[in-house]
XYZ file of N, CA, C and O in Angstrom:
572
model
N 12.805 -12.556 -27.073
C 12.242 -12.994 -25.866
C 13.270 -12.923 -24.593
O 14.540 -12.976 -24.991
N 12.824 -12.805 -23.551
C 13.700 -12.752 -22.358
C 13.802 -13.933 -21.494
O 12.808 -14.814 -21.643
N 14.834 -14.142 -20.816
C 14.952 -15.246 -19.923
C 14.116 -15.039 -18.636
O 13.956 -13.900 -18.278
N 13.464 -16.046 -18.250
C 12.763 -16.031 -16.983
C 13.417 -16.956 -15.829
O 13.943 -17.929 -16.114
N 13.219 -16.532 -14.662
C 13.639 -17.362 -13.472
C 12.445 -17.882 -12.830
O 11.494 -17.108 -12.478
N 12.458 -19.149 -12.428
C 11.313 -19.649 -11.837
C 11.479 -19.477 -10.333
O 12.573 -19.690 -9.654
N 10.521 -18.989 -9.726
C 10.574 -18.791 -8.120
C 9.321 -19.541 -7.621
O 8.428 -19.876 -8.250
N 9.424 -19.741 -6.353
C 8.282 -20.486 -5.633
C 7.770 -19.377 -4.624
O 8.434 -18.792 -3.876
N 6.322 -19.353 -4.499
C 5.735 -18.346 -3.574
C 4.733 -19.183 -2.784
O 3.846 -19.912 -3.341
N 4.744 -18.858 -1.443
C 3.704 -19.463 -0.619
C 2.671 -18.454 -0.324
O 2.965 -17.360 0.052
N 1.447 -18.813 -0.442
C 0.223 -17.900 -0.112
C -0.854 -18.611 0.490
O -0.903 -19.748 0.399
N -1.467 -17.953 1.379
C -2.812 -18.540 1.940
C -3.698 -19.013 0.968
O -3.908 -18.449 -0.006
N -4.439 -20.110 1.346
C -5.447 -20.599 0.351
C -6.386 -19.656 -0.102
O -6.737 -19.599 -1.365
N -6.833 -18.820 0.826
C -7.838 -17.797 0.441
C -7.314 -16.848 -0.637
O -8.120 -16.357 -1.585
N -6.127 -16.414 -0.515
C -5.481 -15.425 -1.414
C -5.375 -16.204 -2.789
O -5.559 -15.620 -3.881
N -4.985 -17.523 -2.839
C -4.914 -18.350 -4.057
C -6.181 -18.392 -4.771
O -6.240 -18.274 -5.960
N -7.294 -18.565 -3.977
C -8.709 -18.578 -4.527
C -8.928 -17.268 -5.288
O -9.496 -17.204 -6.336
N -8.514 -16.105 -4.585
C -8.824 -14.813 -5.190
C -8.003 -14.592 -6.513
O -8.512 -14.118 -7.425
N -6.773 -15.142 -6.467
C -5.937 -15.040 -7.651
C -6.490 -15.822 -8.730
O -6.699 -15.373 -9.916
N -6.972 -16.974 -8.506
C -7.672 -17.838 -9.504
C -8.851 -17.260 -10.161
O -9.052 -17.296 -11.210
N -9.733 -16.681 -9.307
C -10.790 -15.805 -9.682
C -10.443 -14.723 -10.585
O -11.173 -14.552 -11.582
N -9.341 -14.014 -10.143
C -8.954 -12.921 -11.060
C -8.442 -13.384 -12.350
O -8.702 -12.727 -13.459
N -7.786 -14.447 -12.558
C -7.308 -15.064 -13.667
C -8.440 -15.293 -14.590
O -8.521 -14.937 -15.782
N -9.510 -15.968 -14.143
C -10.599 -16.284 -14.921
C -11.480 -14.856 -15.387
O -11.669 -14.769 -16.408
N -11.588 -14.100 -14.361
C -12.510 -12.851 -14.596
C -11.696 -11.844 -15.605
O -12.343 -11.167 -16.213
N -10.361 -11.732 -15.418
C -9.749 -10.753 -16.068
C -8.931 -11.240 -17.280
O -8.241 -10.466 -18.004
N -8.940 -12.513 -17.508
C -8.359 -13.015 -18.796
C -6.888 -13.220 -18.647
O -6.206 -13.261 -19.807
N -6.334 -13.401 -17.562
C -4.815 -13.708 -17.495
C -4.564 -14.972 -17.993
O -5.379 -15.820 -17.879
N -3.436 -15.109 -18.698
C -3.120 -16.457 -19.337
C -2.723 -17.514 -18.230
O -3.169 -18.614 -18.374
N -2.187 -17.195 -16.992
C -1.839 -18.003 -15.997
C -1.419 -17.289 -14.710
O -1.426 -15.976 -14.634
N -1.114 -18.044 -13.653
C -0.672 -17.467 -12.437
C 0.548 -16.708 -12.517
O 0.614 -15.539 -12.026
N 1.398 -17.118 -13.333
C 2.856 -16.337 -13.617
C 2.504 -14.898 -13.971
O 3.100 -14.125 -13.634
N 1.514 -14.927 -15.009
C 1.268 -13.555 -15.567
C 0.713 -12.565 -14.739
O 1.116 -11.436 -14.662
N -0.363 -12.952 -13.910
C -0.895 -12.206 -12.891
C 0.132 -11.782 -11.773
O 0.174 -10.533 -11.286
N 1.109 -12.678 -11.525
C 2.134 -12.389 -10.474
C 3.205 -11.288 -11.032
O 3.614 -10.371 -10.336
N 3.518 -11.523 -12.334
C 4.464 -10.512 -12.968
C 3.929 -9.113 -13.084
O 4.517 -8.173 -12.747
N 2.534 -9.157 -13.373
C 1.881 -7.935 -13.457
C 1.848 -7.055 -11.916
O 1.943 -5.956 -11.886
N 1.581 -7.953 -11.013
C 1.571 -7.435 -9.637
C 2.914 -6.918 -9.162
O 3.098 -5.866 -8.616
N 3.879 -7.769 -9.591
C 5.223 -7.222 -9.218
C 5.829 -6.018 -9.966
O 6.337 -5.179 -9.359
N 5.419 -6.004 -11.231
C 5.679 -4.698 -11.826
C 5.057 -3.517 -11.284
O 5.680 -2.486 -11.204
N 3.762 -3.502 -10.931
C 3.040 -2.547 -10.364
C 3.638 -2.113 -8.880
O 3.944 -0.853 -8.712
N 4.026 -3.106 -8.261
C 4.640 -2.828 -6.837
C 6.029 -2.151 -7.110
O 6.401 -1.232 -6.364
N 6.924 -2.642 -8.045
C 8.122 -2.054 -8.238
C 7.987 -0.524 -8.662
O 8.743 0.360 -8.241
N 7.048 -0.308 -9.578
C 6.846 1.069 -10.058
C 6.330 1.981 -8.959
O 6.889 3.106 -8.819
N 5.382 1.419 -8.228
C 4.897 2.379 -7.015
C 6.182 2.551 -6.016
O 6.082 3.687 -5.617
N 6.858 1.578 -5.777
C 8.075 1.668 -4.960
C 9.064 2.670 -5.368
O 9.519 3.611 -4.800
N 9.319 2.733 -6.678
C 10.271 3.614 -7.391
C 9.693 4.974 -7.202
O 10.457 6.047 -6.866
N 8.345 5.207 -7.571
C 7.829 6.487 -7.498
C 8.011 7.017 -6.037
O 8.223 8.264 -5.867
N 7.670 6.238 -5.109
C 7.843 6.700 -3.742
C 9.260 7.147 -3.310
O 9.501 7.995 -2.681
N 10.079 6.407 -3.786
C 11.488 6.587 -3.494
C 11.975 7.964 -4.045
O 12.916 8.672 -3.531
N 11.464 8.246 -5.296
C 11.922 9.499 -5.975
C 11.332 10.822 -5.438
O 11.636 11.864 -5.821
N 10.364 10.774 -4.513
C 9.781 11.832 -4.069
C 10.628 12.743 -3.161
O 11.349 12.245 -2.361
N 10.476 14.029 -3.230
C 11.216 14.897 -2.386
C 10.294 16.075 -1.818
O 9.265 16.253 -2.470
N 10.670 16.488 -0.732
C 10.083 17.646 -0.222
C 8.718 17.372 0.580
O 8.618 16.237 0.973
N 7.971 18.353 0.751
C 6.612 18.150 1.453
C 5.550 17.463 0.625
O 5.446 17.807 -0.511
N 5.033 16.509 1.146
C 3.977 15.541 0.435
C 2.663 15.568 1.170
O 2.716 15.434 2.371
N 1.672 15.478 0.506
C 0.321 15.141 1.012
C -0.128 13.799 0.369
O 0.120 13.695 -0.741
N -0.566 12.955 1.206
C -0.910 11.652 0.737
C -1.998 10.903 1.580
O -2.263 11.369 2.551
N -2.671 9.983 0.980
C -3.539 9.114 1.766
C -3.059 7.664 1.622
O -2.403 7.266 0.508
N -3.094 6.936 2.782
C -2.704 5.490 2.667
C -3.830 4.703 3.230
O -4.454 5.058 4.301
N -4.292 3.778 2.526
C -5.287 2.902 2.772
C -4.844 1.636 3.068
O -4.017 0.999 2.248
N -5.153 1.025 4.236
C -4.661 -0.397 4.667
C -5.904 -1.036 4.962
O -6.948 -0.597 5.543
N -5.829 -2.512 4.801
C -6.829 -3.340 5.124
C -6.176 -4.506 5.803
O -5.001 -4.975 5.526
N -6.708 -4.791 7.052
C -6.115 -5.874 7.763
C -7.240 -6.690 8.487
O -8.472 -6.208 8.654
N -6.991 -7.809 8.985
C -7.961 -8.760 9.639
C -8.387 -8.131 10.903
O -7.537 -7.736 11.660
N -9.652 -8.155 11.193
C -10.279 -7.559 12.468
C -9.553 -8.326 13.627
O -9.674 -9.594 13.572
N -9.184 -7.594 14.521
C -8.599 -8.285 15.832
C -7.067 -8.606 15.646
O -6.635 -9.247 16.646
N -6.590 -8.537 14.581
C -5.168 -9.003 14.259
C -4.181 -8.050 14.798
O -3.829 -7.013 14.052
N -3.700 -8.175 15.944
C -2.548 -7.360 16.599
C -2.831 -5.884 16.282
O -1.864 -5.179 15.741
N -4.030 -5.434 16.568
C -4.255 -3.931 16.291
C -3.316 -3.138 17.074
O -3.059 -1.906 16.443
N -2.705 -3.486 18.147
C -1.787 -2.647 18.788
C -0.567 -2.391 18.098
O -0.011 -1.321 18.267
N -0.133 -3.270 17.237
C 1.039 -3.104 16.421
C 0.685 -1.990 15.352
O 1.641 -1.096 15.100
N -0.441 -1.986 14.755
C -0.859 -1.021 13.726
C -0.959 0.424 14.457
O -0.483 1.290 13.924
N -1.583 0.399 15.731
C -1.705 1.629 16.452
C -0.485 2.241 16.732
O -0.211 3.411 16.805
N 0.502 1.396 17.132
C 1.784 1.702 17.493
C 2.594 2.447 16.430
O 3.272 3.398 16.527
N 2.368 1.936 15.129
C 2.840 2.505 13.956
C 2.445 3.935 13.770
O 3.147 4.862 13.531
N 1.063 4.033 13.856
C 0.329 5.332 13.732
C 0.852 6.405 14.660
O 1.145 7.496 14.414
N 1.002 6.002 15.892
C 1.389 6.829 17.109
C 2.955 7.318 16.764
O 3.312 8.352 17.123
N 3.710 6.201 16.284
C 5.103 6.748 15.947
C 5.355 7.753 14.887
O 6.199 8.539 14.848
N 4.267 7.950 14.007
C 4.380 8.830 12.948
C 3.192 9.873 13.023
O 2.768 10.525 12.191
N 2.818 10.237 14.332
C 1.738 11.165 14.629
C 2.160 12.613 14.024
O 1.226 13.456 13.941
N 3.350 12.884 14.085
C 3.734 14.194 13.495
C 3.385 14.499 12.049
O 3.279 15.554 11.565
N 3.200 13.497 11.265
C 2.646 13.629 9.924
C 1.470 13.143 9.574
O 0.837 13.359 8.499
N 0.713 12.301 10.476
C -0.670 11.909 10.190
C -1.675 12.978 10.698
O -1.671 13.419 11.837
N -2.420 13.459 9.609
C -3.403 14.509 9.996
C -4.702 14.031 10.604
O -5.196 14.429 11.426
N -5.111 12.891 9.935
C -6.339 12.255 10.488
C -6.574 10.840 9.911
O -5.661 10.475 8.989
N -7.408 10.060 10.418
C -7.659 8.747 9.786
C -9.063 8.343 10.032
O -9.703 8.852 10.874
N -9.524 7.434 9.123
C -10.811 6.910 9.295
C -10.700 5.456 9.393
O -9.994 4.798 8.677
N -11.519 4.830 10.259
C -11.493 3.447 10.618
C -12.785 2.793 10.355
O -13.816 3.453 10.824
N -13.001 1.847 9.532
C -14.292 1.145 9.194
C -14.123 -0.333 9.256
O -13.045 -0.853 8.896
N -15.248 -0.944 9.514
C -15.249 -2.445 9.478
C -15.942 -2.847 8.127
O -17.078 -2.293 7.918
N -15.026 -3.500 7.400
C -15.704 -4.032 6.111
C -15.763 -5.501 6.017
O -15.136 -6.188 6.710
N -16.770 -6.015 5.409
C -17.167 -7.427 5.542
C -17.336 -7.747 6.937
O -17.392 -6.888 7.836
N -17.022 -8.947 7.173
C -17.304 -9.381 8.621
C -15.936 -9.441 9.367
O -15.833 -9.030 10.579
N -14.891 -9.725 8.697
C -13.675 -10.050 9.354
C -12.453 -8.974 9.133
O -11.389 -9.319 9.397
N -12.891 -7.981 8.420
C -11.705 -7.005 7.897
C -12.019 -5.536 8.414
O -13.182 -5.127 8.484
N -10.913 -4.864 8.691
C -10.961 -3.403 8.995
C -10.214 -2.725 7.840
O -9.290 -3.183 7.306
N -10.638 -1.604 7.601
C -10.067 -0.710 6.549
C -9.811 0.651 7.183
O -10.507 1.190 8.078
N -8.587 1.183 7.073
C -8.282 2.574 7.524
C -7.646 3.305 6.488
O -6.894 2.827 5.590
N -8.176 4.567 6.332
C -7.684 5.498 5.339
C -6.983 6.542 6.268
O -7.524 7.139 7.171
N -5.711 6.820 6.120
C -4.784 7.657 6.889
C -4.301 8.814 5.977
O -3.845 8.594 4.875
N -4.618 10.014 6.327
C -4.306 11.226 5.615
C -2.968 11.695 6.328
O -3.025 11.982 7.426
N -1.888 11.931 5.434
C -0.592 12.384 6.026
C -0.298 13.650 5.218
O -0.529 13.771 4.010
N 0.601 14.362 5.941
C 1.417 15.467 5.214
C 2.599 15.714 5.953
O 2.567 15.944 7.156
N 3.712 15.708 5.225
C 5.116 15.919 5.740
C 6.104 15.601 4.734
O 5.850 15.427 3.635
N 7.365 15.476 5.334
C 8.590 15.325 4.480
C 8.296 13.924 3.730
O 8.017 13.088 4.393
N 8.773 13.858 2.579
C 8.667 12.681 1.866
C 9.376 11.539 2.454
O 9.003 10.269 2.593
N 10.475 11.750 2.933
C 11.312 10.749 3.793
C 10.468 10.004 4.872
O 10.530 8.920 5.136
N 9.671 10.813 5.659
C 8.868 10.416 6.741
C 7.788 9.558 6.167
O 7.392 8.475 6.729
N 7.163 9.996 5.091
C 6.154 9.278 4.408
C 6.679 7.850 3.974
O 5.986 6.818 4.165
N 7.836 7.763 3.397
C 8.515 6.563 3.003
C 8.527 5.621 4.191
O 8.326 4.377 4.174
N 9.128 6.125 5.324
C 9.199 5.285 6.480
C 7.890 4.685 6.966
O 7.919 3.571 7.448
N 6.913 5.626 7.066
C 5.590 5.174 7.477
C 5.082 4.061 6.471
O 4.618 2.980 7.018
N 5.175 4.206 5.156
C 4.686 3.210 4.270
C 5.462 1.965 4.513
O 4.917 0.770 4.409
N 6.754 2.069 4.571
C 7.712 0.810 4.835
C 7.267 0.113 6.046
O 7.158 -1.048 6.197
N 6.841 0.759 7.184
C 6.507 0.197 8.445
C 5.131 -0.621 8.329
O 4.971 -1.768 8.761
N 4.195 0.005 7.521
C 3.001 -0.715 7.157
C 3.237 -1.907 6.283
O 2.754 -3.064 6.329
N 4.064 -1.753 5.120
C 4.358 -2.890 4.166
C 5.108 -3.998 4.933
O 4.766 -5.063 4.482
N 5.848 -3.823 5.902
C 6.564 -4.938 6.490
C 5.780 -5.441 7.608
O 6.199 -6.423 8.261
N 4.553 -4.949 8.039
C 3.753 -5.625 9.075
C 2.980 -6.750 8.495
O 2.209 -6.540 7.606
N 3.263 -7.931 9.034
C 2.549 -9.095 8.485
C 1.070 -9.159 8.730
O 0.301 -10.009 8.107
N 0.479 -8.326 9.548
C -0.951 -8.262 9.747
C -1.787 -7.454 8.761
O -2.937 -7.525 8.610
N -1.040 -6.676 7.839
C -1.672 -5.792 6.943
C -1.932 -6.691 5.710
O -0.758 -7.095 5.047
N -3.127 -6.706 5.062
C -3.300 -7.521 3.990
C -3.093 -6.761 2.687
O -2.700 -7.283 1.616
N -3.442 -5.560 2.731
C -3.321 -4.635 1.569
C -2.929 -3.228 2.045
O -3.320 -2.743 3.097
N -2.263 -2.688 1.065
C -1.947 -1.221 1.330
C -1.860 -0.478 -0.134
O -1.409 -1.065 -1.083
N -2.455 0.706 -0.053
C -2.506 1.531 -1.224
C -1.989 2.928 -0.819
O -2.663 3.492 0.057
N -1.192 3.508 -1.641
C -0.735 4.908 -1.338
C -1.031 5.779 -2.554
O -0.800 5.440 -3.707
N -1.771 6.901 -2.274
C -2.078 7.885 -3.200
C -1.328 9.190 -2.762
O -1.590 9.609 -1.680
N -0.531 9.703 -3.727
C 0.243 10.752 -3.425
C -0.105 12.039 -4.127
O -0.460 11.954 -5.242
N -0.076 13.087 -3.428
C -0.436 14.474 -3.956
C 0.830 15.286 -3.542
O 0.865 15.623 -2.295
N 1.647 15.660 -4.370
C 2.874 16.393 -3.970
C 2.245 17.957 -3.724
O 1.550 18.483 -4.550
N 2.617 18.385 -2.616
C 2.064 19.684 -2.008
C 2.723 20.775 -2.991
O 3.995 20.830 -2.913
N 2.040 21.553 -3.608
C 2.497 22.604 -4.439
C 3.215 23.704 -3.447
O 2.780 23.997 -2.315
N 4.315 24.288 -3.986
C 5.017 25.339 -3.370
C 4.160 26.633 -3.313
O 3.367 26.882 -4.166
N 4.239 27.416 -2.269
C 3.461 28.655 -2.068
C 3.688 29.584 -3.313
O 2.846 30.146 -3.676
N 4.965 29.638 -3.735
C 5.299 30.391 -4.931
C 4.454 29.977 -6.261
O 4.086 30.774 -7.085
N 4.339 28.597 -6.313
C 3.588 28.093 -7.496
C 2.162 28.443 -7.459
O 1.477 28.770 -8.407
N 1.590 28.487 -6.232
C 0.118 28.898 -6.006
C -0.014 30.314 -6.368
O -1.060 30.670 -6.882
N 0.911 31.108 -5.912
C 0.718 32.526 -6.194
C 0.859 32.786 -7.754
O 0.097 33.528 -8.363
N 1.765 32.162 -8.474
C 1.786 32.253 -9.979
C 0.518 31.860 -10.606
O 0.283 32.480 -11.670
N -0.219 31.020 -10.178
C -1.539 30.595 -10.725
C -2.580 31.670 -10.592
O -3.431 31.681 -11.368
N -2.499 32.579 -9.747
C -3.497 33.467 -9.449
C -3.629 34.523 -10.504
O -3.062 34.989 -11.257
């Protein structure tokens, strides 16, 4: 068995309710186990993102509260306009916006964009799906 360190985490009441529902629905033993799993997933995704090199194609999906400092999110997008190909904005539920942002560019720029979104307090969720762009010579070899 391994040693564990106890930490304290502050979360909004609505998030805690969702966590409690997930514990019941998915059979987690307790809050600690669901948080450990979420932290493992975050660390793995971050590591994979750090290890990327070269030109990357990806989609970034973000969810944020409707009306919540949209100008900050827009400013981030404008700052990375050179790698953002397109985006889709939709209103989901009554109080939330969802954006799917399609990007293509150097891995380092993608990392910076994802970091800007992750550190923005108005974004509730972020999901990055990466497709490493194949080299032209690899595409020719497959023909």
